Amino acid sequence: TLPAEVIEVLLATKEANPKLSVQLVIRETLKHRDVPDDLPLPPSTVHRLLARHGLMSGSDSQDTDTDRRRFAFQSPGQLWMSDVMHGPTVRIKDRSKRKTYLIAFIDDATRVIPYAAFSLAENTRAFLPVFKQAIVRRGLPERLYVDNGSSYRSNHLSLVCAKLGVALIHARPYRPQGKGKIERWFKTMRGQLLIRLTNDDTGSLEALNRRLWAWVEGEYH
């Protein structure tokens, strides 16, 4: 996992210069004073990070006709998409600051958010409680479309989905088109919620999640 400060520089570099290739984003990031010039930045990792935040332009981030046909379900619950977005830092019990990760689900047909929550990790252990709450609130989906990362390819998640009768589908590497709907939701959430967070909102993980869900239910839905 990349350090939080490096992630911020990568995202800021791409946002300021949308036409930069992944290699040029890496090169510019390594020039930043907060980034060690010998830090390994694998292009595949950086590409995935930028795509997750909706920052890859051109053919890599536009929905193709094939992807629209593949993910164009008509009824609620036919397919959910899930992904993770880097969130703000929060204070925890010992008053230190920790990076957060937003784990979210979106219904392909309705754009409803079955559930979303900030966590202190982005692994399977953090993912499953959020998935459980989504099911409690909206019922079982027929299909779950997720990233190709290691946390989504765990045997535990595969076993859980198999027992529930949920078809687990993984995105193809370097092809983020199928996740366009949840990427757009992340972009909306950043523009409408994250920029308005107060110190009280980030005073604890619980406070941050209360603020998130108040926005989802009160403004987004």
Coordinates of C-alpha atoms in Angstrom, one line a residue, residues 25-128:
V25 CA 2.7 11.2 -13.4
I26 CA 5.2 8.9 -11.6
R27 CA 8.1 11.0 -12.8
E28 CA 6.5 14.3 -11.6
T29 CA 5.5 12.7 -8.3
L30 CA 9.1 11.6 -7.6
K31 CA 10.2 15.2 -7.9
H32 CA 7.9 16.3 -5.1
R33 CA 9.6 17.2 -1.8
D34 CA 7.4 14.9 0.2
V35 CA 8.1 11.8 -1.9
P36 CA 11.4 9.9 -1.6
D37 CA 13.1 9.8 -5.0
D38 CA 13.9 6.1 -4.6
L39 CA 10.3 5.1 -3.7
P40 CA 9.0 2.2 -5.9
L41 CA 5.9 3.3 -7.8
P42 CA 4.8 0.4 -10.1
P43 CA 2.9 1.7 -13.1
S44 CA 0.2 -0.9 -12.6
T45 CA -0.4 0.3 -9.0
V46 CA -0.5 3.9 -10.1
H47 CA -2.8 3.2 -13.0
R48 CA -5.2 1.4 -10.7
L49 CA -5.2 4.2 -8.2
L50 CA -5.9 6.9 -10.8
A51 CA -8.6 4.8 -12.5
R52 CA -10.2 4.2 -9.1
H53 CA -10.5 7.9 -8.6
G54 CA -11.9 8.5 -12.1
L55 CA -8.7 10.3 -13.3
M56 CA -7.8 8.2 -16.4
S57 CA -9.0 9.9 -19.5
G58 CA -9.7 8.7 -23.0
S59 CA -10.5 5.1 -23.8
D60 CA -9.3 3.8 -20.5
S61 CA -12.1 5.5 -18.5
Q62 CA -15.0 5.8 -21.0
D63 CA -17.7 3.2 -21.1
T64 CA -17.6 1.3 -24.3
D65 CA -20.7 -0.2 -26.0
T66 CA -19.6 -3.6 -24.9
D67 CA -19.4 -2.6 -21.2
R68 CA -22.7 -0.7 -21.4
R69 CA -24.4 -3.8 -22.7
R70 CA -22.6 -6.0 -20.1
F71 CA -23.7 -3.8 -17.2
A72 CA -27.1 -2.5 -18.1
F73 CA -29.4 -4.3 -15.7
Q74 CA -33.0 -3.3 -15.4
S75 CA -34.1 -4.5 -12.0
P76 CA -32.8 -3.7 -8.4
G77 CA -30.5 -6.4 -7.0
Q78 CA -29.5 -7.9 -10.4
L79 CA -26.0 -6.5 -10.0
W80 CA -24.1 -4.5 -7.3
M81 CA -20.7 -2.9 -7.9
S82 CA -18.3 -2.4 -5.0
D83 CA -15.0 -0.5 -4.8
V84 CA -12.8 1.3 -2.4
M85 CA -11.8 5.0 -2.3
H86 CA -9.1 6.6 -0.2
G87 CA -10.8 8.8 2.4
P88 CA -9.7 11.5 4.9
T89 CA -7.7 11.0 8.1
V90 CA -9.6 10.6 11.4
R91 CA -8.6 10.7 15.0
I92 CA -8.8 7.4 16.9
K93 CA -9.0 6.7 20.6
D94 CA -5.3 7.5 21.4
R95 CA -5.8 10.8 19.5
S96 CA -3.5 9.8 16.7
K97 CA -4.6 10.2 13.1
R98 CA -5.4 7.2 10.8
K99 CA -6.1 7.1 7.1
T100 CA -9.6 5.9 6.1
Y101 CA -10.9 3.9 3.2
L102 CA -14.4 4.2 1.9
I103 CA -15.9 0.8 1.0
A104 CA -19.1 1.3 -1.0
F105 CA -21.7 -0.6 -3.0
I106 CA -24.0 0.7 -5.7
D107 CA -26.9 -0.9 -7.4
D108 CA -26.4 -1.0 -11.2
A109 CA -30.0 -0.5 -12.2
T110 CA -31.1 2.1 -9.7
R111 CA -27.8 3.8 -8.5
V112 CA -29.0 3.3 -5.0
I113 CA -26.2 2.9 -2.4
P114 CA -27.1 -0.3 -0.4
Y115 CA -24.4 0.6 2.1
A116 CA -21.1 2.4 2.3
A117 CA -18.8 3.0 5.2
F118 CA -15.3 4.4 6.0
S119 CA -12.9 1.8 7.5
L120 CA -9.3 1.9 8.7
A121 CA -8.3 -0.8 6.2
E122 CA -9.2 -1.9 2.7
N123 CA -8.8 -5.7 3.2
T124 CA -11.4 -8.5 3.2
R125 CA -11.8 -8.2 7.0
A126 CA -12.9 -4.6 6.6
F127 CA -15.0 -5.4 3.4
L128 CA -17.2 -8.1 4.8

